[in-house]
Short mmCIF file of C-alpha atoms and ligand atoms in Angstrom, two decimals:
data_model
loop_
_atom_site.label_atom_id
_atom_site.label_comp_id
_atom_site.label_asym_id
_atom_site.label_seq_id
_atom_site.Cartn_x
_atom_site.Cartn_y
_atom_site.Cartn_z
CA MET A 1 75.23 145.92 -19.72
CA ASN A 2 74.56 149.67 -19.89
CA GLU A 3 78.17 150.26 -21.24
CA LEU A 4 77.37 147.57 -23.88
CA VAL A 5 74.42 149.10 -24.95
CA ALA A 6 76.05 152.57 -25.07
CA SER A 7 79.10 151.35 -27.16
CA LEU A 8 76.82 149.47 -29.60
CA GLN A 9 74.87 152.62 -30.05
CA ASP A 10 77.92 154.76 -30.52
CA GLY A 11 79.12 152.24 -33.18
CA PHE A 12 75.84 152.35 -34.93
CA LEU A 13 75.50 156.22 -34.87
CA ALA A 14 79.17 156.46 -36.38
CA VAL A 15 78.20 154.34 -39.27
CA GLN A 16 74.95 156.18 -39.75
CA ALA A 17 76.76 159.50 -39.75
CA ALA A 18 79.20 158.14 -42.26
CA VAL A 19 76.66 156.89 -44.66
CA PHE A 20 74.50 159.94 -44.24
CA GLU A 21 77.60 162.18 -45.22
CA ALA A 22 77.50 160.32 -48.54
CA VAL A 23 73.71 160.66 -49.07
CA ALA A 24 73.43 164.29 -47.98
CA PRO A 25 74.89 165.92 -51.09
CA GLY A 26 72.38 163.88 -53.18
CA LEU A 27 69.55 165.40 -51.19
CA PHE A 28 70.85 169.01 -51.95
CA ALA A 29 71.26 168.02 -55.52
CA LEU A 30 67.51 166.92 -55.68
CA GLY A 31 66.51 170.16 -54.00
CA LEU A 32 65.48 168.24 -50.84
CA GLY A 33 67.87 170.23 -48.60
CA ASN A 34 65.14 171.00 -46.09
CA PHE A 35 64.65 167.25 -45.54
CA LEU A 36 68.13 166.79 -43.94
CA GLU A 37 66.96 165.66 -40.63
CA ASP A 38 64.33 163.27 -42.00
CA GLY A 39 67.00 161.94 -44.48
CA TYR A 40 69.26 161.25 -41.40
CA ALA A 41 66.59 159.31 -39.75
CA ALA A 42 65.88 157.39 -42.92
CA THR A 43 69.51 156.33 -43.13
CA GLY A 44 69.19 154.98 -39.71
CA TRP A 45 66.16 152.86 -40.64
CA LEU A 46 67.77 151.62 -43.82
CA LEU A 47 70.95 150.65 -41.97
CA LEU A 48 68.88 148.77 -39.41
CA GLY A 49 66.97 147.04 -42.11
CA LEU A 50 70.20 145.81 -43.79
CA LEU A 51 71.41 144.57 -40.36
CA GLN A 52 68.23 142.73 -39.85
CA VAL A 53 68.42 141.11 -43.19
CA ALA A 54 71.89 140.01 -42.37
CA VAL A 55 70.85 138.31 -39.21
CA LEU A 56 68.13 136.49 -41.08
CA LEU A 57 70.59 135.11 -43.64
CA LEU A 58 73.40 134.31 -41.28
CA VAL A 59 71.70 133.10 -38.25
CA ILE A 60 67.96 132.26 -38.58
CA GLY A 61 68.44 130.66 -42.19
CA PRO A 62 71.06 128.24 -41.05
CA LEU A 63 68.95 127.31 -38.11
CA GLU A 64 66.00 126.54 -40.49
CA ARG A 65 68.23 124.22 -42.38
CA LEU A 66 69.35 122.45 -39.28
CA ARG A 67 65.79 121.79 -37.69
CA PRO A 68 63.07 122.45 -40.23
CA VAL A 69 59.31 121.79 -39.37
CA GLU A 70 58.59 120.61 -42.87
CA PRO A 71 60.41 120.68 -46.20
CA VAL A 72 60.12 123.94 -48.33
CA THR A 73 57.90 122.87 -51.22
CA ASP A 74 56.52 126.17 -52.27
CA ARG A 75 59.52 128.27 -53.33
CA GLN A 76 57.45 130.92 -55.05
CA ALA A 77 55.61 131.72 -51.79
CA VAL A 78 58.84 132.25 -50.06
CA ARG A 79 60.19 134.54 -52.95
CA VAL A 80 57.04 136.73 -52.64
CA ASN A 81 57.68 137.07 -48.97
CA VAL A 82 61.30 138.02 -49.86
CA ALA A 83 60.02 140.79 -51.98
CA TYR A 84 57.85 141.99 -49.06
CA ALA A 85 60.80 141.99 -46.70
CA TRP A 86 62.90 144.18 -49.29
CA ILE A 87 59.98 146.54 -49.65
CA LEU A 88 59.63 147.03 -46.01
CA ARG A 89 63.15 146.78 -44.78
CA LEU A 90 64.75 148.89 -47.37
CA GLY A 91 62.51 151.63 -46.03
CA LEU A 92 60.66 152.00 -49.42
CA PHE A 93 57.46 151.65 -47.65
CA ARG A 94 58.47 153.83 -44.68
CA LEU A 95 59.57 156.50 -47.15
CA GLY A 96 56.06 156.51 -48.97
CA LEU A 97 54.35 156.47 -45.55
CA PHE A 98 56.45 159.45 -44.45
CA PHE A 99 55.61 161.74 -47.40
CA LEU A 100 51.96 160.67 -47.04
CA LEU A 101 51.52 160.84 -43.19
CA GLU A 102 54.10 162.90 -41.65
CA PRO A 103 52.63 166.30 -42.44
CA VAL A 104 49.23 165.08 -41.18
CA PHE A 105 50.80 163.58 -37.95
CA ASN A 106 52.94 166.84 -37.19
CA SER A 107 49.95 169.27 -37.60
CA ALA A 108 47.63 166.93 -35.49
CA LEU A 109 50.33 166.58 -32.74
CA GLY A 110 51.15 170.30 -32.88
CA SER A 111 47.51 171.18 -32.17
CA LEU A 112 47.21 168.60 -29.45
CA ARG A 113 50.25 170.18 -27.78
CA ALA A 114 48.97 173.66 -28.28
CA ALA A 115 45.74 172.57 -26.68
CA GLY A 116 47.77 171.59 -23.47
CA TRP A 117 48.31 167.97 -24.12
CA PRO A 118 51.28 167.09 -21.72
CA THR A 119 54.54 165.88 -22.91
CA TRP A 120 54.61 162.72 -20.82
CA HIS A 121 57.28 160.13 -20.25
CA LEU A 122 56.39 156.64 -18.97
CA ASP A 123 59.93 156.13 -17.52
CA GLN A 124 59.87 159.26 -15.32
CA PHE A 125 57.67 157.95 -12.49
CA TRP A 126 60.71 156.91 -10.36
CA PRO A 127 63.56 159.22 -11.13
CA GLY A 128 66.93 157.56 -10.67
CA VAL A 129 65.39 154.10 -10.94
CA SER A 130 62.80 153.69 -13.80
CA ASP A 131 64.83 156.14 -16.04
CA GLN A 132 68.02 154.02 -15.90
CA PRO A 133 68.57 153.05 -19.58
CA LEU A 134 68.11 149.27 -19.20
CA VAL A 135 65.09 149.70 -16.71
CA SER A 136 63.49 152.24 -19.09
CA PHE A 137 63.90 150.10 -22.08
CA LEU A 138 62.26 147.21 -20.40
CA LEU A 139 59.45 149.45 -19.31
CA TYR A 140 58.85 150.67 -22.80
CA LEU A 141 59.25 147.11 -24.23
CA LEU A 142 56.39 146.01 -21.78
CA ALA A 143 54.16 148.92 -22.83
CA PHE A 144 54.57 148.36 -26.50
CA ASP A 145 54.20 144.80 -26.26
CA PHE A 146 50.92 145.24 -24.40
CA ILE A 147 49.75 147.55 -27.04
CA ALA A 148 50.82 145.10 -29.85
CA TYR A 149 48.91 142.37 -28.21
CA TRP A 150 45.63 144.39 -28.32
CA VAL A 151 46.40 145.44 -31.97
CA HIS A 152 46.56 141.82 -32.82
CA ARG A 153 43.43 141.08 -30.88
CA GLY A 154 41.80 143.76 -32.99
CA GLN A 155 43.27 142.35 -36.30
CA HIS A 156 41.23 139.04 -35.43
CA GLY A 157 38.26 140.51 -33.49
CA ILE A 158 37.20 143.46 -35.79
CA HIS A 159 35.59 142.02 -39.04
CA ALA A 160 36.98 144.59 -41.48
CA TRP A 161 40.63 144.45 -39.96
CA TRP A 162 40.49 140.76 -40.33
CA GLN A 163 39.90 140.88 -44.00
CA LEU A 164 43.29 142.36 -44.25
CA HIS A 165 45.09 140.33 -41.55
CA ALA A 166 43.85 137.17 -43.22
CA LEU A 167 46.50 137.77 -46.00
CA HIS A 168 49.06 137.11 -43.19
CA HIS A 169 47.38 133.91 -42.18
CA SER A 170 47.08 132.49 -45.72
CA GLN A 171 50.46 131.12 -45.58
CA ARG A 172 50.84 127.37 -45.80
CA GLN A 173 54.60 127.67 -46.09
CA MET A 174 56.00 129.36 -42.98
CA THR A 175 59.60 130.57 -43.07
CA MET A 176 61.54 133.37 -41.51
CA TRP A 177 60.26 135.73 -44.29
CA SER A 178 56.61 135.01 -43.50
CA ASP A 179 56.33 137.75 -40.85
CA ASN A 180 56.66 140.41 -43.67
CA ARG A 181 53.68 139.20 -45.60
CA ASN A 182 50.86 141.64 -44.55
CA HIS A 183 48.35 143.87 -46.38
CA PHE A 184 50.10 147.31 -46.86
CA LEU A 185 46.92 148.94 -45.47
CA ASP A 186 47.26 146.70 -42.33
CA ASP A 187 50.89 147.85 -42.12
CA ILE A 188 49.84 151.54 -42.33
CA VAL A 189 47.11 151.13 -39.56
CA VAL A 190 49.67 149.24 -37.17
CA ASP A 191 52.51 151.74 -37.87
CA VAL A 192 50.05 154.70 -37.11
CA VAL A 193 49.01 153.12 -33.94
CA LEU A 194 52.69 152.54 -32.76
CA VAL A 195 53.88 155.99 -33.76
CA LEU A 196 50.84 157.63 -31.89
CA ALA A 197 51.59 155.27 -28.80
CA ALA A 198 55.29 156.25 -29.02
CA GLN A 199 54.34 159.99 -28.91
CA LEU A 200 51.84 159.48 -26.05
CA ILE A 201 54.19 157.46 -23.78
CA GLY A 202 57.09 159.57 -24.68
CA VAL A 203 59.78 156.97 -25.92
CA ALA A 204 62.87 158.56 -27.07
CA PRO A 205 63.51 158.06 -30.92
CA GLN A 206 66.57 155.97 -30.62
CA GLN A 207 64.90 153.71 -28.04
CA PHE A 208 61.92 153.45 -30.23
CA MET A 209 64.02 152.38 -33.19
CA LEU A 210 65.81 149.67 -30.99
CA LEU A 211 62.43 148.38 -29.78
CA ILE A 212 61.12 148.07 -33.25
CA VAL A 213 64.23 146.29 -34.60
CA LEU A 214 64.20 143.81 -31.60
CA ALA A 215 60.45 143.12 -32.18
CA GLN A 216 60.89 142.55 -35.89
CA LEU A 217 63.91 140.22 -35.38
CA SER A 218 62.05 138.27 -32.93
CA GLU A 219 59.02 138.18 -35.04
CA SER A 220 61.04 136.95 -38.04
CA PHE A 221 62.45 134.20 -35.76
CA GLN A 222 59.01 133.13 -34.59
CA HIS A 223 57.70 132.50 -38.17
CA ALA A 224 60.86 130.45 -39.08
CA ASN A 225 60.49 126.97 -40.45
CA LEU A 226 62.13 125.82 -37.17
CA ARG A 227 61.06 123.08 -34.88
CA LEU A 228 61.88 124.90 -31.65
CA GLY A 229 60.03 125.46 -28.39
CA PHE A 230 61.69 127.03 -25.44
CA GLY A 231 60.62 124.40 -22.78
CA ARG A 232 58.25 124.65 -19.89
CA TRP A 233 59.44 127.91 -18.54
CA GLY A 234 60.84 129.50 -21.53
CA GLU A 235 57.52 129.13 -23.51
CA ARG A 236 56.08 131.42 -20.63
CA LEU A 237 58.84 133.88 -20.94
CA TRP A 238 59.16 134.74 -24.59
CA VAL A 239 57.20 133.95 -27.69
CA SER A 240 58.72 131.01 -29.39
CA PRO A 241 58.43 129.66 -33.02
CA ARG A 242 56.26 126.81 -31.57
CA PHE A 243 53.94 129.26 -29.70
CA HIS A 244 53.33 131.56 -32.83
CA ARG A 245 52.98 128.59 -35.27
CA SER A 246 50.15 127.32 -33.09
CA HIS A 247 48.55 130.94 -33.71
CA HIS A 248 48.79 130.11 -37.55
CA SER A 249 47.25 126.59 -37.07
CA VAL A 250 44.69 125.79 -39.87
CA VAL A 251 42.75 123.71 -37.58
CA ASP A 252 42.36 126.27 -34.71
CA GLY A 253 44.33 129.50 -34.66
CA HIS A 254 42.39 131.99 -32.45
CA HIS A 255 44.84 132.04 -29.50
CA ASN A 256 48.46 133.07 -28.77
CA PHE A 257 48.17 136.68 -29.98
CA GLY A 258 51.31 137.74 -28.04
CA VAL A 259 54.03 139.43 -30.12
CA LEU A 260 57.05 139.30 -27.85
CA LEU A 261 55.82 138.16 -24.41
CA PRO A 262 53.27 135.51 -23.87
CA TRP A 263 52.17 137.13 -20.63
CA TRP A 264 49.18 139.02 -22.03
CA ASP A 265 47.91 135.73 -23.47
CA MET A 266 48.23 134.31 -20.06
CA LEU A 267 46.68 137.18 -18.31
CA PHE A 268 43.64 137.25 -20.64
CA SER A 269 43.18 133.49 -21.03
CA THR A 270 44.16 133.29 -24.77
CA ALA A 271 47.43 131.19 -24.33
CA ARG A 272 47.75 127.79 -25.53
CA PHE A 273 51.05 126.02 -24.66
CA GLU A 274 50.06 122.61 -25.82
CA GLY A 275 49.81 121.83 -29.45
CA GLY A 276 52.83 121.25 -31.75
CA PHE A 277 53.85 121.99 -35.36
CA GLY A 278 50.74 121.28 -37.33
CA PRO A 279 49.85 122.65 -40.82
CA THR A 280 49.25 126.41 -41.27
CA GLY A 281 46.93 128.45 -43.40
CA LEU A 282 43.18 129.26 -43.45
CA PRO A 283 40.32 126.75 -43.60
CA ASP A 284 38.66 128.16 -46.59
CA GLN A 285 41.95 128.52 -48.43
CA VAL A 286 42.89 124.93 -47.71
CA ALA A 287 39.39 123.72 -48.90
CA GLY A 288 39.96 125.72 -52.13
CA GLN A 289 36.92 127.93 -51.53
CA ARG A 290 38.86 131.21 -51.32
CA ASP A 291 41.87 132.54 -53.25
CA TYR A 292 44.27 134.71 -51.26
CA GLY A 293 46.54 135.26 -54.24
CA ARG A 294 50.04 134.09 -55.24
CA GLY A 295 51.76 137.16 -56.38
CA LEU A 296 52.21 140.31 -54.17
CA TRP A 297 49.81 142.53 -56.08
CA ALA A 298 47.23 139.92 -56.41
CA GLN A 299 47.34 139.49 -52.61
CA GLN A 300 46.97 143.24 -52.08
CA TRP A 301 44.26 143.48 -54.50
CA LEU A 302 42.34 140.50 -53.13
CA GLY A 303 42.75 141.98 -49.72
CA LEU A 304 41.02 145.12 -50.78
CA LYS A 305 38.18 143.18 -52.31
CA ARG A 306 37.60 141.24 -49.17
CA LEU A 307 37.66 144.59 -47.29
CA MET A 308 34.96 145.92 -49.64
CA GLY A 309 33.00 142.82 -49.12
CA LYS A 310 33.59 141.55 -52.63
CA GLY A 311 35.91 138.77 -52.15
ZN1 ZN B 1 47.05 136.82 -36.34
ZN1 ZN B 2 52.21 135.48 -37.81
#
């Protein structure tokens, strides 16, 4: 298993290096020569994004056509979600975020370190065992998933945060693209929390990228228009499309906050394993009392208005 991971990683790094070689002269030409290192990382994110879209189109899409929950009647909603996906996965969003936040992050972390903040690594507590590549990866997965569970609890429990997260829940047509529909401000907050957590628990950059990609693929799969549960034991092992659709239920959705593992829901009594593939969306939306927007910019604008208490 470790060899497989290593050879996959080598293959990916070789492609990343090749693409970067083509990009680098462009950076110099634009006078961005001192951003070479960041350009290399951005190339990696771009390639991973393309790989993800390929998996969606080649694997999850055919599954959706094989066992759909419901017919796709709202094609426009799906198209808008595809637009979100391209903005996020092609790294456009990350690029903007980078130029905005990276300088702030670097100086904040720099002063933390200068003040004696230790450089700590979660996987170092049992040298020789916990720092084995696969064990270390699973440890970080567990840690990040725990953080992601509480982030999601915050998105539902904190009034202002819910005004943004509501956009994600205002989806009556769930497909594999639905995971991408979020308020950009919400995306930024979540990204900041995850990047800070990565720094605090000391995950290696490549492991961090692999974790993010695995999480995003699993999340796309959970939102798919796919009539699929994992059975009595499987449902308790990994979040399934059925488990997450239940979280999106228009009738009663305040349970099943887990992102990858349903364990935190089980531990904190927020898990619901019964329930099937009912309709999704928000009660005030379905009742026609509140508009969450059809197009991408309308959705973003209405989210800001809700946040300011005017929507
Ligand atoms: Zn939610
Ligand atoms: Zn969701």
